[in-house]
Coordinates of C-alpha atoms in Angstrom, one line a residue:
M1 CA 21.9 -0.5 16.3
M2 CA 25.7 -1.0 16.1
K3 CA 27.7 1.8 14.6
K4 CA 30.4 0.7 12.2
S5 CA 33.5 2.5 11.0
I6 CA 33.7 2.6 7.3
S7 CA 37.3 3.7 6.6
I8 CA 40.2 5.4 8.2
L9 CA 39.6 8.5 6.2
C10 CA 36.0 8.7 7.3
L11 CA 37.0 8.1 11.0
M12 CA 39.4 11.1 10.7
V13 CA 36.6 13.2 9.3
I14 CA 34.3 12.2 12.2
L15 CA 36.9 12.9 14.8
T16 CA 37.7 16.3 13.5
T17 CA 34.2 17.4 12.8
C18 CA 32.1 15.9 15.6
K19 CA 32.1 16.9 19.2
G20 CA 30.3 15.1 22.0
G21 CA 28.8 12.6 19.6
K22 CA 26.5 15.2 17.9
T23 CA 25.9 15.3 14.2
N24 CA 28.2 17.6 12.2
N25 CA 26.2 19.6 9.6
T26 CA 29.3 21.2 8.1
K27 CA 29.7 20.0 4.5
S28 CA 32.9 17.9 4.1
S29 CA 35.4 18.9 1.5
V30 CA 36.1 15.2 0.8
P31 CA 33.7 13.8 -1.9
A32 CA 31.3 11.2 -0.6
N33 CA 31.5 7.7 -1.9
P34 CA 28.1 6.1 -1.4
A35 CA 29.6 2.6 -1.6
D36 CA 31.3 3.3 1.7
Y37 CA 28.0 4.0 3.4
A38 CA 26.3 1.1 1.7
K39 CA 28.8 -1.2 3.4
T40 CA 27.3 -0.2 6.8
I41 CA 24.2 -2.2 5.7
T42 CA 25.1 -5.7 6.8
Q43 CA 23.2 -9.0 7.0
E44 CA 24.3 -9.4 10.6
E45 CA 22.6 -6.2 11.7
L46 CA 19.5 -6.9 9.5
K47 CA 19.3 -10.3 11.2
T48 CA 19.6 -8.8 14.7
L49 CA 16.9 -6.3 14.0
L50 CA 14.5 -8.7 12.3
Y51 CA 14.7 -11.4 15.0
K52 CA 13.6 -8.7 17.4
Y53 CA 11.0 -7.1 15.2
A54 CA 9.4 -10.3 14.0
S55 CA 9.5 -12.1 17.4
D56 CA 6.5 -13.4 19.3
E57 CA 7.0 -10.4 21.7
F58 CA 5.4 -8.1 19.1
E59 CA 2.3 -10.4 18.8
G60 CA 2.1 -10.1 15.0
R61 CA 1.8 -6.3 15.0
N62 CA -1.9 -6.3 14.3
T63 CA -3.1 -2.7 13.5
G64 CA -4.3 -0.8 16.5
E65 CA -3.4 -3.6 19.0
K66 CA -0.8 -4.1 21.7
G67 CA 1.9 -5.6 19.4
Q68 CA 1.6 -2.8 16.9
K69 CA 2.0 -0.3 19.7
M70 CA 5.1 -2.1 20.8
A71 CA 6.4 -2.1 17.2
V72 CA 6.1 1.7 16.8
E73 CA 7.8 2.3 20.1
Y74 CA 10.6 0.1 19.0
L75 CA 11.0 1.9 15.7
K76 CA 11.0 5.2 17.5
S77 CA 13.8 4.0 19.9
Q78 CA 15.9 3.0 16.9
Y79 CA 15.7 6.4 15.3
K80 CA 16.4 8.2 18.6
S81 CA 19.5 6.0 19.2
M82 CA 20.7 6.8 15.6
G83 CA 20.2 10.6 16.3
I84 CA 17.7 10.9 13.4
G85 CA 15.1 13.5 14.0
T86 CA 11.4 13.8 13.2
P87 CA 9.4 16.2 11.0
Y88 CA 7.5 17.1 14.1
S89 CA 8.6 19.1 17.2
G90 CA 10.4 17.3 20.0
D91 CA 10.6 13.6 19.9
D92 CA 7.2 13.0 18.3
Y93 CA 7.8 10.3 15.7
F94 CA 4.2 9.3 15.3
Q95 CA 1.6 10.4 12.8
E96 CA -1.7 9.4 14.4
V97 CA -4.0 7.6 12.0
P98 CA -7.6 7.6 13.1
L99 CA -9.4 4.4 12.2
Q100 CA -12.8 2.8 12.8
K101 CA -14.0 -0.7 13.2
P102 CA -17.6 -0.8 12.0
S103 CA -20.1 -3.5 13.0
V104 CA -21.8 -5.4 10.3
A105 CA -24.7 -3.2 9.2
V106 CA -28.0 -4.8 8.4
A107 CA -30.4 -3.1 6.0
E108 CA -34.2 -3.1 5.6
V109 CA -35.0 -3.1 1.9
S110 CA -38.2 -2.9 -0.1
I111 CA -38.7 -2.6 -3.8
N112 CA -42.1 -1.7 -5.2
G113 CA -43.6 -2.7 -1.8
K114 CA -41.9 -6.1 -1.6
T115 CA -39.4 -6.8 1.3
Y116 CA -36.0 -8.2 0.5
D117 CA -34.0 -9.9 3.3
A118 CA -30.5 -9.2 4.6
F119 CA -27.9 -12.0 3.8
T120 CA -30.5 -13.7 1.5
N121 CA -30.8 -10.9 -1.0
H122 CA -28.4 -8.2 0.1
I123 CA -25.4 -7.3 2.3
I124 CA -23.8 -4.0 3.2
L125 CA -20.1 -3.8 2.4
I126 CA -19.6 -0.1 3.2
L127 CA -21.9 2.3 5.1
S128 CA -20.4 5.6 6.1
K129 CA -23.5 7.0 7.8
S130 CA -26.9 5.7 8.9
L131 CA -28.9 5.3 5.7
D132 CA -32.5 6.3 4.9
I133 CA -33.3 6.2 1.2
N134 CA -36.7 6.5 -0.4
T135 CA -36.5 7.0 -4.1
S136 CA -38.2 6.3 -7.4
D137 CA -35.1 7.1 -9.5
V138 CA -32.3 4.5 -9.8
V139 CA -29.6 4.9 -12.4
Y140 CA -28.5 1.7 -14.1
V141 CA -24.9 2.1 -15.1
G142 CA -24.4 -1.2 -16.8
H143 CA -21.0 -2.7 -15.7
G144 CA -20.2 0.5 -13.7
I145 CA -16.9 1.1 -15.4
D146 CA -15.2 4.5 -15.7
D147 CA -12.0 4.2 -17.7
E148 CA -10.2 6.3 -20.2
N149 CA -11.0 3.8 -22.9
Y150 CA -14.6 3.1 -21.9
S151 CA -17.0 4.7 -19.5
D152 CA -20.6 3.9 -18.4
Y153 CA -20.8 7.3 -16.7
K154 CA -19.9 9.6 -19.6
D155 CA -23.4 10.5 -20.7
I156 CA -25.4 10.4 -17.4
D157 CA -25.6 12.3 -14.2
V158 CA -25.5 10.2 -11.0
K159 CA -24.8 12.9 -8.4
G160 CA -26.7 12.2 -5.2
K161 CA -28.4 9.1 -6.7
V162 CA -28.5 5.4 -6.2
V163 CA -26.8 3.4 -9.0
L164 CA -27.1 -0.2 -10.0
A165 CA -24.2 -1.9 -11.6
K166 CA -23.4 -5.5 -12.5
S167 CA -20.2 -7.5 -12.5
G168 CA -18.0 -8.1 -15.5
E169 CA -16.6 -6.1 -18.4
P170 CA -17.8 -5.8 -22.0
K171 CA -15.7 -7.2 -24.8
D172 CA -15.2 -5.9 -28.4
T173 CA -16.0 -7.9 -31.5
N174 CA -12.6 -9.6 -31.3
G175 CA -13.2 -10.9 -27.8
N176 CA -10.9 -8.4 -26.1
Y177 CA -11.9 -6.4 -23.0
V178 CA -12.9 -2.9 -23.9
T179 CA -10.7 -1.1 -21.4
S180 CA -7.4 -2.9 -22.2
G181 CA -7.9 -4.3 -25.8
D182 CA -6.7 -7.8 -24.8
T183 CA -8.0 -10.9 -23.2
E184 CA -6.3 -10.7 -19.8
D185 CA -8.5 -9.8 -16.8
T186 CA -8.4 -6.1 -15.8
K187 CA -9.1 -4.3 -12.6
W188 CA -12.8 -4.1 -13.8
T189 CA -13.1 -7.9 -14.2
N190 CA -10.9 -9.4 -11.5
G191 CA -13.0 -10.4 -8.5
R192 CA -12.3 -8.3 -5.4
Q193 CA -10.3 -5.7 -7.4
S194 CA -13.4 -5.0 -9.4
L195 CA -15.4 -4.3 -6.3
S196 CA -13.1 -1.5 -5.3
S197 CA -12.7 -0.2 -8.8
K198 CA -16.4 0.1 -9.4
R199 CA -17.1 1.4 -6.0
N200 CA -14.5 4.1 -6.5
A201 CA -16.0 5.0 -9.9
A202 CA -19.5 5.4 -8.4
Q203 CA -18.1 7.6 -5.6
E204 CA -16.0 9.7 -7.8
N205 CA -19.0 10.4 -10.0
G206 CA -21.0 11.6 -7.0
A207 CA -23.4 8.6 -6.4
K208 CA -25.0 8.4 -2.9
A209 CA -25.2 4.6 -3.0
M210 CA -24.2 1.7 -5.2
L211 CA -26.1 -1.6 -5.5
Y212 CA -23.7 -4.1 -7.0
F213 CA -25.0 -7.3 -8.6
D214 CA -22.5 -10.2 -8.6
S215 CA -24.1 -13.6 -8.1
A216 CA -20.8 -15.5 -7.7
L217 CA -19.3 -13.1 -5.1
F218 CA -22.6 -12.7 -3.3
S219 CA -22.9 -16.5 -2.7
R220 CA -19.4 -16.3 -1.1
Y221 CA -19.7 -13.1 0.8
A222 CA -23.2 -13.4 2.3
P223 CA -22.6 -16.4 4.6
F224 CA -19.4 -14.8 5.9
Y225 CA -21.1 -11.5 6.7
Q226 CA -24.0 -13.3 8.3
R227 CA -21.7 -15.2 10.6
Q228 CA -20.0 -11.9 11.5
S229 CA -23.3 -10.3 12.3
E230 CA -24.5 -13.1 14.4
S231 CA -21.3 -13.3 16.4
G232 CA -21.2 -9.5 17.0
F233 CA -17.8 -9.5 15.2
S234 CA -16.8 -6.0 14.1
G235 CA -15.9 -5.7 10.5
R236 CA -12.7 -4.6 8.8
L237 CA -10.8 -1.6 9.8
S238 CA -11.2 1.5 7.7
L239 CA -10.0 5.1 7.8
K240 CA -12.4 7.2 9.9
S241 CA -14.8 8.9 7.6
D242 CA -12.9 7.3 4.8
S243 CA -15.9 6.6 2.5
G244 CA -17.6 10.0 2.9
D245 CA -21.4 10.0 2.6
F246 CA -21.7 6.7 0.7
A247 CA -23.2 3.3 0.9
F248 CA -22.1 0.2 -1.0
M249 CA -24.3 -2.9 -1.1
M250 CA -23.9 -6.3 -2.9
I251 CA -27.2 -7.8 -4.1
N252 CA -28.3 -11.1 -5.6
E253 CA -30.1 -11.8 -8.8
D254 CA -33.6 -11.7 -7.4
M255 CA -33.1 -8.2 -6.1
A256 CA -31.3 -7.0 -9.2
K257 CA -34.1 -8.2 -11.4
A258 CA -36.7 -6.6 -9.2
I259 CA -35.0 -3.3 -9.9
H260 CA -34.2 -4.0 -13.6
V261 CA -35.9 -7.1 -15.0
T262 CA -33.4 -7.5 -18.0
V263 CA -30.3 -6.8 -16.0
N264 CA -28.5 -9.9 -17.2
E265 CA -29.1 -9.1 -20.9
D266 CA -29.0 -5.3 -20.9
S267 CA -25.8 -3.3 -20.4
S268 CA -27.1 0.0 -21.7
V269 CA -27.1 2.9 -19.2
K270 CA -30.5 4.3 -18.3
N271 CA -32.7 5.8 -15.6
L272 CA -35.0 3.3 -14.0
K273 CA -38.3 4.1 -12.5
T274 CA -38.8 1.9 -9.4
S275 CA -39.8 2.4 -5.8
L276 CA -36.8 1.7 -3.6
S277 CA -36.5 2.0 0.2
I278 CA -33.3 1.3 2.2
K279 CA -32.8 1.8 5.9
A280 CA -29.7 0.9 7.9
E281 CA -27.9 2.0 11.0
R282 CA -24.2 2.4 11.2
K283 CA -22.2 1.7 14.4
A284 CA -18.4 1.8 14.7
E285 CA -15.7 1.6 17.3
E286 CA -12.9 4.1 17.0
V287 CA -9.3 2.8 16.8
M288 CA -6.1 4.8 16.8
S289 CA -3.0 3.6 15.1
E290 CA 0.2 5.3 14.1
N291 CA 2.6 5.8 11.2
V292 CA 6.2 6.2 12.2
V293 CA 8.1 9.1 10.6
A294 CA 11.8 10.0 10.8
F295 CA 13.4 12.8 8.8
I296 CA 16.8 13.9 7.5
K297 CA 16.7 17.5 6.2
G298 CA 18.3 18.2 2.8
S299 CA 21.2 20.7 2.6
E300 CA 20.4 22.4 -0.8
K301 CA 16.8 21.4 -1.6
P302 CA 15.2 20.8 1.7
D303 CA 11.7 21.4 0.4
E304 CA 12.0 18.5 -2.1
I305 CA 11.2 15.2 -0.3
L306 CA 12.2 11.6 -1.1
V307 CA 10.0 9.1 0.7
I308 CA 11.2 5.6 1.6
S309 CA 8.3 3.5 2.8
A310 CA 7.5 0.1 4.2
H311 CA 4.5 -1.1 6.3
L312 CA 5.1 -1.9 9.9
D313 CA 2.0 -4.0 10.6
H314 CA 1.0 -7.7 10.0
E315 CA -1.8 -10.1 10.8
G316 CA -1.5 -10.3 14.6
I317 CA -2.6 -13.5 16.5
K318 CA -5.1 -16.0 15.0
N319 CA -6.3 -19.1 16.8
G320 CA -3.5 -18.7 19.3
E321 CA -0.7 -18.6 16.7
V322 CA 1.5 -15.5 16.2
Y323 CA 1.8 -14.4 12.6
N324 CA 5.3 -12.9 12.9
G325 CA 5.5 -11.4 9.4
A326 CA 9.2 -11.6 9.1
D327 CA 9.2 -11.2 5.3
D328 CA 5.9 -9.4 5.2
D329 CA 7.0 -6.7 6.0
G330 CA 9.6 -7.1 8.7
S331 CA 12.1 -7.3 5.9
G332 CA 11.1 -3.9 4.5
T333 CA 10.9 -2.4 8.0
V334 CA 14.5 -3.3 9.0
A335 CA 15.8 -2.4 5.6
I336 CA 14.6 1.1 6.1
L337 CA 16.3 1.3 9.5
E338 CA 19.6 0.2 7.9
I339 CA 19.2 2.7 5.1
A340 CA 18.4 5.4 7.5
E341 CA 21.5 4.6 9.5
A342 CA 23.7 4.7 6.4
F343 CA 22.4 8.1 5.5
Q344 CA 22.9 9.3 9.0
Q345 CA 26.5 8.2 9.0
A346 CA 27.0 10.2 5.9
V347 CA 25.5 13.2 7.6
K348 CA 27.8 12.8 10.5
D349 CA 30.7 12.7 8.0
G350 CA 29.6 16.0 6.5
H351 CA 27.7 14.6 3.6
Q352 CA 24.1 15.7 4.1
P353 CA 21.8 14.7 1.2
K354 CA 20.8 17.6 -1.1
R355 CA 17.1 16.7 -0.7
S356 CA 15.2 15.8 2.4
I357 CA 14.4 12.2 3.1
L358 CA 11.3 11.0 5.0
F359 CA 11.6 7.4 6.4
L360 CA 7.9 6.4 6.5
H361 CA 6.7 3.3 8.3
V362 CA 3.0 3.0 7.6
T363 CA 0.3 1.2 9.5
G364 CA -2.7 -0.7 8.3
E365 CA -1.3 -2.0 5.0
E366 CA -2.8 -5.4 5.6
K367 CA -6.2 -3.7 6.2
G368 CA -6.3 -1.9 2.9
L369 CA -3.2 0.4 2.6
L370 CA -4.7 2.6 5.3
G371 CA -1.6 4.3 6.7
S372 CA -0.2 5.3 3.4
R373 CA -3.7 6.4 2.2
Y374 CA -4.0 8.6 5.3
Y375 CA -0.6 10.1 4.6
T376 CA -1.3 10.9 0.9
D377 CA -5.0 11.6 0.9
M378 CA -5.7 13.2 4.3
D379 CA -2.6 14.4 6.1
P380 CA 0.6 14.6 4.0
I381 CA 3.3 16.0 6.3
F382 CA 4.9 17.6 3.3
P383 CA 3.1 18.8 0.2
L384 CA 2.7 16.1 -2.3
E385 CA 3.8 18.3 -5.1
N386 CA 7.2 18.5 -3.3
T387 CA 7.5 14.7 -3.1
V388 CA 10.0 13.7 -5.8
A389 CA 9.5 9.9 -5.5
D390 CA 8.5 7.0 -3.2
L391 CA 10.7 3.9 -2.9
N392 CA 8.5 1.3 -1.3
I393 CA 9.8 -1.9 0.2
D394 CA 7.4 -4.8 0.9
M395 CA 8.9 -8.3 1.2
I396 CA 12.5 -8.5 0.2
G397 CA 13.9 -11.3 2.3
R398 CA 12.9 -14.5 0.5
I399 CA 12.9 -16.2 -2.8
D400 CA 9.8 -16.8 -5.0
P401 CA 9.5 -20.6 -5.4
K402 CA 7.6 -20.0 -8.7
R403 CA 10.6 -18.3 -10.2
K404 CA 12.3 -21.2 -11.9
E405 CA 14.9 -19.3 -14.0
G406 CA 17.4 -16.6 -13.3
D407 CA 19.8 -15.6 -10.5
R408 CA 18.8 -16.1 -6.9
N409 CA 20.2 -12.6 -6.4
Y410 CA 17.1 -10.9 -7.9
V411 CA 14.3 -8.6 -7.0
Y412 CA 11.0 -7.8 -8.7
L413 CA 10.7 -4.2 -9.6
I414 CA 7.2 -2.8 -10.1
G415 CA 6.1 0.7 -11.2
S416 CA 9.6 2.1 -11.9
D417 CA 8.7 3.1 -15.5
K418 CA 5.0 4.0 -15.1
L419 CA 5.4 7.7 -14.2
S420 CA 9.0 8.5 -14.9
K421 CA 11.3 6.9 -17.5
E422 CA 14.1 8.8 -15.9
L423 CA 13.6 7.1 -12.5
H424 CA 13.5 3.7 -14.2
E425 CA 16.8 4.4 -16.1
L426 CA 18.4 5.8 -12.9
S427 CA 17.5 2.6 -11.1
E428 CA 19.0 0.5 -13.8
E429 CA 22.2 2.5 -13.9
V430 CA 22.7 2.5 -10.1
N431 CA 22.1 -1.2 -9.9
K432 CA 24.7 -1.9 -12.7
K433 CA 27.2 0.3 -11.0
Y434 CA 26.9 -0.9 -7.4
T435 CA 24.8 -4.0 -6.6
N436 CA 24.3 -6.2 -9.7
V437 CA 20.9 -7.5 -8.6
E438 CA 18.9 -9.2 -11.3
L439 CA 16.0 -6.8 -11.8
D440 CA 13.0 -8.8 -12.7
Y441 CA 10.0 -7.0 -14.3
T442 CA 7.7 -10.0 -14.4
Y443 CA 5.0 -8.2 -12.4
N444 CA 5.5 -4.7 -13.7
D445 CA 2.2 -4.8 -15.5
E446 CA -1.0 -3.0 -14.6
N447 CA -3.0 -5.9 -15.9
D448 CA -1.0 -8.6 -14.0
P449 CA -3.7 -10.9 -12.6
N450 CA -2.0 -10.7 -9.2
R451 CA -2.6 -7.0 -9.2
Y452 CA 0.7 -6.3 -7.3
Y453 CA 0.9 -2.8 -8.8
Y454 CA -2.2 -1.9 -6.7
R455 CA -1.5 -3.9 -3.6
S456 CA 1.2 -2.1 -1.6
D457 CA 1.6 1.3 -0.2
H458 CA 3.4 2.8 -3.3
Y459 CA 0.0 2.9 -5.1
N460 CA -1.3 5.7 -2.9
F461 CA 1.7 7.8 -4.2
V462 CA 1.0 6.6 -7.8
K463 CA -2.6 7.9 -7.5
N464 CA -1.1 11.3 -6.8
N465 CA 1.2 11.3 -9.8
I466 CA 4.4 10.6 -7.7
P467 CA 7.0 8.3 -9.3
V468 CA 7.6 5.1 -7.4
I469 CA 9.6 1.9 -7.3
F470 CA 8.1 -1.1 -5.5
Y471 CA 10.7 -3.6 -4.4
F472 CA 9.3 -7.1 -3.9
N473 CA 10.6 -10.8 -3.8
G474 CA 7.2 -12.4 -4.6
T475 CA 5.1 -14.6 -2.4
H476 CA 6.0 -18.0 -1.0
D477 CA 4.4 -20.9 1.0
D478 CA 4.7 -18.9 4.2
Y479 CA 2.9 -15.8 2.9
H480 CA 0.3 -14.7 5.5
K481 CA 0.9 -17.7 7.6
P482 CA 2.4 -18.1 11.1
S483 CA 5.4 -19.8 9.5
D484 CA 6.7 -16.5 8.1
T485 CA 9.5 -16.4 10.6
P486 CA 13.0 -14.8 10.7
D487 CA 14.9 -18.0 10.4
K488 CA 13.6 -18.4 6.8
I489 CA 15.0 -15.1 5.6
E490 CA 17.9 -15.2 3.1
Y491 CA 20.0 -12.5 4.8
D492 CA 22.6 -12.2 2.1
L493 CA 19.8 -11.3 -0.4
L494 CA 18.2 -9.0 2.1
E495 CA 21.5 -7.2 2.5
N496 CA 22.1 -6.7 -1.2
R497 CA 18.5 -5.7 -2.0
T498 CA 18.6 -3.1 0.9
R499 CA 21.9 -1.8 -0.5
L500 CA 20.2 -1.4 -3.9
V501 CA 17.4 0.7 -2.4
F502 CA 20.0 2.8 -0.5
H503 CA 22.0 3.5 -3.7
T504 CA 18.9 4.4 -5.6
A505 CA 17.8 6.7 -2.8
W506 CA 21.3 8.3 -2.6
E507 CA 21.1 9.1 -6.3
V508 CA 17.6 10.5 -6.2
A509 CA 18.4 12.6 -3.1
N510 CA 21.7 14.0 -4.4
R511 CA 21.3 14.5 -8.2
D512 CA 21.1 18.1 -9.4
N513 CA 17.6 17.9 -10.8
R514 CA 14.6 16.1 -9.4
V515 CA 13.4 13.1 -11.4
V516 CA 11.1 14.1 -14.2
V517 CA 7.5 13.0 -14.3
D518 CA 6.5 11.9 -17.8

């Protein structure tokens, strides 16, 4: 990356405090002006970086494949050229993320002596280990919801048992969903999101397996899984041993009624006496991927960590076409590089941040937020209790065509006020002072039907009670298509949005007290 002079004064500081091009760690007596360092973030450099990163050369950066390996090496080379180190020893910028690519498992199932066929009556969505269940005790958990406002698990023990749950969510006498109190779909009612929500609820309550009854989803999923099985296609990537000792199956109405004949009408939780046998074998191919981590150590509070994150992966090559992922999330990736360079220039000028900053490029976001989940749930490089905030950047280079009103110089902010009012107010003040981006909170709603609050890497920090801001421009016609190319990026907007993240990071890293979690 090109290095830019920012002012005659700063050049004098560099010349008098640096020797042989090495970073000067002596604190400057001249107060730092973050606006000077924000100016080092330019659309010209962002464009140069993105045309490289989102080129055909990187083959769409599919997790675990050649293009993704090239991408992480490229990011490593950028940090080394900037003189930014790593939290590991030597020049190891990679946090290895062990993944697995499971084959489509096929189960043998019988209920009260009658056989039920794979793909006609049931499919396996998750199988962590080979399965051999013979039981006469199945727990019916109604809709399988476990929420602070309503829970099907509150009065029953499901540890080590098989649970049966059905789709949907109850409503109160006013026609509002019981978990939210309004008519908007929630994470318990919204299609694929309800799958993960109800699966997680069963796992967290200790169930060994879940049978999930959803006729509409089953009719869509079963043919797809059957084609995968017949072609020998390996299923979706997951974290190695991610699901623990757990099986998750989707079943049709015939099988659900065989277990509980009044399943459609009855939502009351109960133990069912039925003879159930399930056998299945799990096979998986191991895949190794990498998060890229670079690190600037804080001068006064080095144990307090600010994370700035973006995902480095995309969709790869499909049907011979490269899915370049310029906006998703090449834009966030190169934004972090420019932010890191700006902070490193400040360090060279004697303005080391008070808190440490971890620049975190995560893998496997497109496969289910895998890299960030590995960082937060399995191998946090720094203790999560020391992490003051996560500023997550995912798609900040385009304009949402559905946004008909407002300034083109906008960005959607999601999550800024969910865990820390102070972080939200800080963000607003910094923007007003430095960048004047129109901050749009349209999608800052946990019940937003698009579910954006749950769909990018910041959410794995949210789960761990860490304040976040998610920066996002919205989707567009090129989202997850080979046409998401660098020539369509609005580089002036990318520059200003990147500067906004930098100024917010500067304030979080240098304020006297860490942001307060509400």
